[in-house]
PDB file of C-alpha atoms in Angstrom:
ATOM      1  CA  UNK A 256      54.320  22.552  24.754  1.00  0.00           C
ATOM      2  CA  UNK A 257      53.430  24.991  27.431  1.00  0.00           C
ATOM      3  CA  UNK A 258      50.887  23.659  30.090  1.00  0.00           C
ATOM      4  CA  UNK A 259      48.254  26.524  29.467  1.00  0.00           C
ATOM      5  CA  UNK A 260      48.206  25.817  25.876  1.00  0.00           C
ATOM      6  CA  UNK A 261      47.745  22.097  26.374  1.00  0.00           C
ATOM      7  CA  UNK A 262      44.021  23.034  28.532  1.00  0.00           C
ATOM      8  CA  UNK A 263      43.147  25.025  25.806  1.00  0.00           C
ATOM      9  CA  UNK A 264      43.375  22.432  22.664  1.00  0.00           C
ATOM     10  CA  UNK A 265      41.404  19.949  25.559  1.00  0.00           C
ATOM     11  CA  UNK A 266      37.675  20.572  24.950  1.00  0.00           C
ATOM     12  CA  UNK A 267      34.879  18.701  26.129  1.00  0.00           C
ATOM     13  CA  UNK A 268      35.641  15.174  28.030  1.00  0.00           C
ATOM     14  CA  UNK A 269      39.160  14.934  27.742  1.00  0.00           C
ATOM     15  CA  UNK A 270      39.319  15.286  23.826  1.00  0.00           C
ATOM     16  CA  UNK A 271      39.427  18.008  21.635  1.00  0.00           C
ATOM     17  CA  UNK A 272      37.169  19.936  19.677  1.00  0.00           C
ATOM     18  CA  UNK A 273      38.792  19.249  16.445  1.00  0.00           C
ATOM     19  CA  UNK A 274      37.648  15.076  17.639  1.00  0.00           C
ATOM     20  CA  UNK A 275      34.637  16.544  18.524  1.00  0.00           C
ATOM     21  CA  UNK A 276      33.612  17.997  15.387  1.00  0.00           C
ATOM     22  CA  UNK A 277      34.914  15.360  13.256  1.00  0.00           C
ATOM     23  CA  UNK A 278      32.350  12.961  15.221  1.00  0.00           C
ATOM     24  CA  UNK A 279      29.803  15.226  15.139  1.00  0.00           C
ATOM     25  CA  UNK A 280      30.240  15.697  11.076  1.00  0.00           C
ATOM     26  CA  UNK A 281      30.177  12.121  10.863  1.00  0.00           C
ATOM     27  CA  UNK A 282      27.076  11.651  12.776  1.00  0.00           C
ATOM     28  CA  UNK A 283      25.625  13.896  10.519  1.00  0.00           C
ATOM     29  CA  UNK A 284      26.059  12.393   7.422  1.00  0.00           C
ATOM     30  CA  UNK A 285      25.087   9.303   8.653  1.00  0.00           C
ATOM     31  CA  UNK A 286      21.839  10.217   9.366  1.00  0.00           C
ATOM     32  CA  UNK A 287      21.383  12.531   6.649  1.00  0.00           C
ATOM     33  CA  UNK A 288      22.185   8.845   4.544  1.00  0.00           C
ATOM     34  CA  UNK A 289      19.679   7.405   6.346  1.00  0.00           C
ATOM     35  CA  UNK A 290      17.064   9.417   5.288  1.00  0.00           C
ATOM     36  CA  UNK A 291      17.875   9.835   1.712  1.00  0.00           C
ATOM     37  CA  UNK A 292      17.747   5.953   2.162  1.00  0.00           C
ATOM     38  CA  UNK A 293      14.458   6.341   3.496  1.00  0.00           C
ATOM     39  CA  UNK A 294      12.582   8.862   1.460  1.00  0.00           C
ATOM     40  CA  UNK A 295      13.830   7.280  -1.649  1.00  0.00           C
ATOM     41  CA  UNK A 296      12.084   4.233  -0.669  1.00  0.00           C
ATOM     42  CA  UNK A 297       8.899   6.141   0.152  1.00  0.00           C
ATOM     43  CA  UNK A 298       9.094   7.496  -3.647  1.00  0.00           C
ATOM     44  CA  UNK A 299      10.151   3.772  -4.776  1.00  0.00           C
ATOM     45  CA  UNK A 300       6.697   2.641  -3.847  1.00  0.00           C
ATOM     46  CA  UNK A 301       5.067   5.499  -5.009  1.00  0.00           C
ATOM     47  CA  UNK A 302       6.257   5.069  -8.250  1.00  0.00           C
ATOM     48  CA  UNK A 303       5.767   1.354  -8.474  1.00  0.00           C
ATOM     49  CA  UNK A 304       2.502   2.125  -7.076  1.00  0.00           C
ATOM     50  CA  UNK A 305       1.450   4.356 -10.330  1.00  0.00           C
ATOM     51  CA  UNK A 306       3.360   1.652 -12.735  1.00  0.00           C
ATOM     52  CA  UNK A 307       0.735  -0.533 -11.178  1.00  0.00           C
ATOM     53  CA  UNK A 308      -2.179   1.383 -11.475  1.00  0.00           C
ATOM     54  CA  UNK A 309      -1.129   2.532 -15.063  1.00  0.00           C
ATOM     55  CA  UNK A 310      -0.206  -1.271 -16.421  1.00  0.00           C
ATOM     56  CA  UNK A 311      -3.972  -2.728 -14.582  1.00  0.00           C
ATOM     57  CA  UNK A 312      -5.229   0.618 -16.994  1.00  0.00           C
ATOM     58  CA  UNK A 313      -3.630  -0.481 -20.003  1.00  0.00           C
ATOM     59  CA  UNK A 314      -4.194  -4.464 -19.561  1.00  0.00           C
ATOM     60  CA  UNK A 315      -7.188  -5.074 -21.537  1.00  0.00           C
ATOM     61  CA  UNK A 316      -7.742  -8.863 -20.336  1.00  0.00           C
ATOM     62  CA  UNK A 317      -8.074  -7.238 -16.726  1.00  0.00           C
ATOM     63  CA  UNK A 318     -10.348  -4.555 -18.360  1.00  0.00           C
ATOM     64  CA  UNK A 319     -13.008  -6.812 -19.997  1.00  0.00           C
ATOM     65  CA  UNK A 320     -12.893  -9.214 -16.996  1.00  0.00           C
ATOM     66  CA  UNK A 321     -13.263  -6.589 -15.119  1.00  0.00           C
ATOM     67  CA  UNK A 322     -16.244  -5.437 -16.990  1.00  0.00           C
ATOM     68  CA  UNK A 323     -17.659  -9.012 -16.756  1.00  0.00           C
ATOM     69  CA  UNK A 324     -17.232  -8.999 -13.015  1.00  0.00           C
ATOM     70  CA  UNK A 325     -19.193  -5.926 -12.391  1.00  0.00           C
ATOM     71  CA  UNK A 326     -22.048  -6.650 -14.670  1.00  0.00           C
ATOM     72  CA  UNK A 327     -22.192  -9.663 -12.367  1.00  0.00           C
ATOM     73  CA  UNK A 328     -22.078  -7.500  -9.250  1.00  0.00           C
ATOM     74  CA  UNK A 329     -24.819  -5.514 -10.296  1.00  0.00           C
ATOM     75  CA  UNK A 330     -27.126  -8.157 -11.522  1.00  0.00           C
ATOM     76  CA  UNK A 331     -26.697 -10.475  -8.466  1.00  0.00           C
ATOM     77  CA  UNK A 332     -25.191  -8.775  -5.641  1.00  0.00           C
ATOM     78  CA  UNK A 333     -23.400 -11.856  -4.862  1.00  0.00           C
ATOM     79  CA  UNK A 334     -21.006 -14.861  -6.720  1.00  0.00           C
ATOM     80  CA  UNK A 335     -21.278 -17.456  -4.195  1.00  0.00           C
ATOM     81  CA  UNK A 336     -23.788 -19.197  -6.612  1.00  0.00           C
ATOM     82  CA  UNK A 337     -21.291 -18.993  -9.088  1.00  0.00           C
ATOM     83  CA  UNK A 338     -18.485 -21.280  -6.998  1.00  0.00           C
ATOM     84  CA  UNK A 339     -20.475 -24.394  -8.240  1.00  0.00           C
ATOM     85  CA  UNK A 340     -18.849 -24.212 -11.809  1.00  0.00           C
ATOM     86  CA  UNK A 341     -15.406 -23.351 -10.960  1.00  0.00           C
ATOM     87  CA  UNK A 342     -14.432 -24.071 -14.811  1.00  0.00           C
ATOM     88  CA  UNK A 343     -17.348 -21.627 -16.222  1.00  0.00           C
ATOM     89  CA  UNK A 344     -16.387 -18.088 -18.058  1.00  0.00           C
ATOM     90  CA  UNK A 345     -17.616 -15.766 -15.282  1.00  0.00           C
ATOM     91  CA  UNK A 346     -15.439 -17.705 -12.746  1.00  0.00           C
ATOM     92  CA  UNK A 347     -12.427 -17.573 -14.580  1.00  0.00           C
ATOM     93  CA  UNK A 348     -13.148 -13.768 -14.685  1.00  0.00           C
ATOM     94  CA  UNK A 349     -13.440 -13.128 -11.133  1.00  0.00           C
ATOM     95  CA  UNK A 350     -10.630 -15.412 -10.605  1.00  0.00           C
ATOM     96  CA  UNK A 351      -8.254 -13.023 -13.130  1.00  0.00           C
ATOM     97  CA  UNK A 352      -9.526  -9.833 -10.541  1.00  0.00           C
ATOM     98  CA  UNK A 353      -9.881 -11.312  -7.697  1.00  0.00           C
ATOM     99  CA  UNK A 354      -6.043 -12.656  -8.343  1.00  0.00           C
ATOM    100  CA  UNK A 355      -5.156  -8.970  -9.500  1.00  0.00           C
ATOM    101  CA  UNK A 356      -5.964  -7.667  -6.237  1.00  0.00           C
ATOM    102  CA  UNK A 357      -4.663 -10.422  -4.143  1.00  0.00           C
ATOM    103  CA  UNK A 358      -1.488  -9.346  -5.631  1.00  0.00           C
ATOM    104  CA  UNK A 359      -1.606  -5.918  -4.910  1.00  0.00           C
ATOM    105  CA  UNK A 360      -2.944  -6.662  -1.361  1.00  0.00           C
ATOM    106  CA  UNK A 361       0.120  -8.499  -0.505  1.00  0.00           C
ATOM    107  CA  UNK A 362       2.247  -5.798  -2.170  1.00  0.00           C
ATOM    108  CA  UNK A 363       0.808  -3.300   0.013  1.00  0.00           C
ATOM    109  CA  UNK A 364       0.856  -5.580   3.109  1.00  0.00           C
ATOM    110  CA  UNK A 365       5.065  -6.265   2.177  1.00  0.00           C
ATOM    111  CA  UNK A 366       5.259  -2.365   1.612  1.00  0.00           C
ATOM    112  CA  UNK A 367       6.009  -2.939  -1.977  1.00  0.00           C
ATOM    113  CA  UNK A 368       3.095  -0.477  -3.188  1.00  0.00           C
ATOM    114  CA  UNK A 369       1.970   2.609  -1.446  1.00  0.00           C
ATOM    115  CA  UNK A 370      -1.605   1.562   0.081  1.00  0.00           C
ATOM    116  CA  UNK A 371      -2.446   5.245   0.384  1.00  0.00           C
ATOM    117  CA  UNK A 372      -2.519   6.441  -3.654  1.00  0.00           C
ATOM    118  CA  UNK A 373      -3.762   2.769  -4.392  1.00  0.00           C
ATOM    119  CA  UNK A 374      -6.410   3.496  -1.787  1.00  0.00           C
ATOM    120  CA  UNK A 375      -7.280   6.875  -2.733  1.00  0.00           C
ATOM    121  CA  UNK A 376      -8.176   5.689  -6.454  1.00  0.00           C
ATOM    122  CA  UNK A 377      -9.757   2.057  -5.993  1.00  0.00           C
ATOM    123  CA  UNK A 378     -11.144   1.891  -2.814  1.00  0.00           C
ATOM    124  CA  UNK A 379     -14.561   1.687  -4.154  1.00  0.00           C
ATOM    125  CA  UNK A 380     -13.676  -0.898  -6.355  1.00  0.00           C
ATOM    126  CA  UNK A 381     -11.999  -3.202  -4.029  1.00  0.00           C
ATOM    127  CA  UNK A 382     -14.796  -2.983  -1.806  1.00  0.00           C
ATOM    128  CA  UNK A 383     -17.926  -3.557  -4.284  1.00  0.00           C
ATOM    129  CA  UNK A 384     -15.713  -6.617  -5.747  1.00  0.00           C
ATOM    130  CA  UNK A 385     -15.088  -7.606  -1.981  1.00  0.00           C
ATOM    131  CA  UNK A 386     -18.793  -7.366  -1.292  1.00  0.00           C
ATOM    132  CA  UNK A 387     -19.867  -9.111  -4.280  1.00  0.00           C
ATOM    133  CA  UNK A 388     -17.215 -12.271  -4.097  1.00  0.00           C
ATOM    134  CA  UNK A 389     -16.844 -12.980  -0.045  1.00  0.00           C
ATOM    135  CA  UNK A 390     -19.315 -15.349  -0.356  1.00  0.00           C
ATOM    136  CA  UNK A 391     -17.401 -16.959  -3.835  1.00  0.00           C
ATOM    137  CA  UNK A 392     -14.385 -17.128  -1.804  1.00  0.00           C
ATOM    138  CA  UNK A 393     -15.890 -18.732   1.021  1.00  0.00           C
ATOM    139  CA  UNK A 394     -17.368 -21.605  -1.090  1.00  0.00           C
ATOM    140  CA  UNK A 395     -14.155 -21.949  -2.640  1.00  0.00           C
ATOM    141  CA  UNK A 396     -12.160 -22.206   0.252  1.00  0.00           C
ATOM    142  CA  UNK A 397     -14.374 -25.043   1.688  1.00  0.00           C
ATOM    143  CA  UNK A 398     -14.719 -26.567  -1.606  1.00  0.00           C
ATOM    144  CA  UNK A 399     -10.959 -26.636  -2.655  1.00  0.00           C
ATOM    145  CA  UNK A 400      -9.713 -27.250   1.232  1.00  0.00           C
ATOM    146  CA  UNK A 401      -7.910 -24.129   1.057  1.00  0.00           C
ATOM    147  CA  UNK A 402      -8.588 -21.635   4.343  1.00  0.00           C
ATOM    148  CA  UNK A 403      -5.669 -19.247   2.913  1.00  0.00           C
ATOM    149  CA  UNK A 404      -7.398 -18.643  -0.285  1.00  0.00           C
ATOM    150  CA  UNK A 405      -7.692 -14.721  -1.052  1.00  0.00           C
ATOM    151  CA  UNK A 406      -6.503 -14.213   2.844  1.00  0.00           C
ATOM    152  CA  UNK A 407      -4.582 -10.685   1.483  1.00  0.00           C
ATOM    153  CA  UNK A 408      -7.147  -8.929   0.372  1.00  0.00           C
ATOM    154  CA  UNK A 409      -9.171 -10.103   3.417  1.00  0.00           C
ATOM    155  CA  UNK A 410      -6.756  -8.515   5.457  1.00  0.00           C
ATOM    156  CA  UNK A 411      -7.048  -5.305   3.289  1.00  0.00           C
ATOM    157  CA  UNK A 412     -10.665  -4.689   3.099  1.00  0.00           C
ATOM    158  CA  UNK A 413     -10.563  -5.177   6.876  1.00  0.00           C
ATOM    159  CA  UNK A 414      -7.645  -2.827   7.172  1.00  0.00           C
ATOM    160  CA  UNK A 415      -9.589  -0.176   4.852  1.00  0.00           C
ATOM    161  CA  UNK A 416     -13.335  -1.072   7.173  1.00  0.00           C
ATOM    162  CA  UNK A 417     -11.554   0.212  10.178  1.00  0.00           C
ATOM    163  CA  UNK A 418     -10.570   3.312   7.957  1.00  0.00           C
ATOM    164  CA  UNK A 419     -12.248   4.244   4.973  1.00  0.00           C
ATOM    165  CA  UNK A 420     -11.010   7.221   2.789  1.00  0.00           C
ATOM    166  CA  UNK A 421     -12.878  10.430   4.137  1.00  0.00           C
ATOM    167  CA  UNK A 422     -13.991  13.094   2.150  1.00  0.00           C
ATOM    168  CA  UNK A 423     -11.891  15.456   0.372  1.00  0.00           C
ATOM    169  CA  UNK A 424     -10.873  19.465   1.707  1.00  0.00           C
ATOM    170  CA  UNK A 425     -11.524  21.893  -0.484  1.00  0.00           C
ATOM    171  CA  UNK A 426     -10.245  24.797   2.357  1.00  0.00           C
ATOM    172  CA  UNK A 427      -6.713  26.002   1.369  1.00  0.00           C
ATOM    173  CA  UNK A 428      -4.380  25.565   3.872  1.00  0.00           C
ATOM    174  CA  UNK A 429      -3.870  29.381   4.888  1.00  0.00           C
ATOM    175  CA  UNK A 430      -7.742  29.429   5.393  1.00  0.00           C
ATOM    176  CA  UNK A 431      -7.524  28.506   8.760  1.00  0.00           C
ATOM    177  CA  UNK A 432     -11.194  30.533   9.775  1.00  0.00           C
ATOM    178  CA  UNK A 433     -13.106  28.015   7.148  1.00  0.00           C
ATOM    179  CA  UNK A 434     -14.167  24.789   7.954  1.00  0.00           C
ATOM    180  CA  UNK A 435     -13.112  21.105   6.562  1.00  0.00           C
TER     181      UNK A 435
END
């Protein structure tokens, strides 16, 4: 091979460009893998997150308890008077919810759900159960021994305290001369 033509097939570094597009193809689809690994496990937990929300909306033992556990909320503000009769009706009713969202607490905390649909659609209700049964679950704990009791969806109504949903925009997005 003539000298000349052996600089020319050298490209960058000492190899040459037919290595250096090979590497750079492969590169490529190794990230482009990486986020088609990624984005279909953003839409994983979406979906699980509406299978969720459907299944707690078809679930008619949730549904009445539910019911029973608001009425409660609204008459007395409060269940810690209920933790004396931990075998009554009305605490095996908050028990059913307040297990209900433990579960989906922890499933947002392992990244199993998507916290910001499930947030968007019940964060009223988590927090007017929350407000109505921290004092339960404190009596409960103490009474049982049991410190970790509910602990997930302590750590979510905290998480949502610090930042509550906010209001939604009605401006379009090409409206940039209107206000939020």
């Amino acid at each position: 091979m003539d000298p000349q033509q052996i600089v020319k097939t050298i490209g960058w570094l000492g190899e040459t460009w037919g290595f250096w597009i090979q590497t750079g193809a492969f590169v490529l689809s190794a990230a482009a893998a990486v986020a088609v690994i990624y984005f279909n496990g953003r839409q994983a937990r979406k979906r699980a997150t509406i299978d969720l929300m459907l299944h707690q909306r078809n679930n008619q033992q949730l549904l009445q308890d539910t019911k029973v556990v608001w009425t409660l909320a609204d008459k007395a503000k409060t269940f810690a008077s209920l933790a004396a009769n931990p075998n009554s009706e009305e605490c095996t009713c908050i028990f059913r919810v307040l297990n209900g969202y433990e579960f989906v607490a922890l499933g947002i905390r392992k990244r199993a759900f998507d916290e910001n649909i499930y947030k968007m659609s019940q964060f009223s209700n988590v927090m007017k159960v929350w407000k109505a049964s921290d004092g339960f679950i404190r009596e409960v704990r103490s009474a049982e021994n049991k410190p970790t009791l509910f602990q997930e969806i302590e750590w979510l109504v905290a998480r949502w305290e610090r930042d509550p949903i906010c209001n939604v925009s009605h401006r379009r997005p090409w409206q940039i001369w209107k206000s939020d």
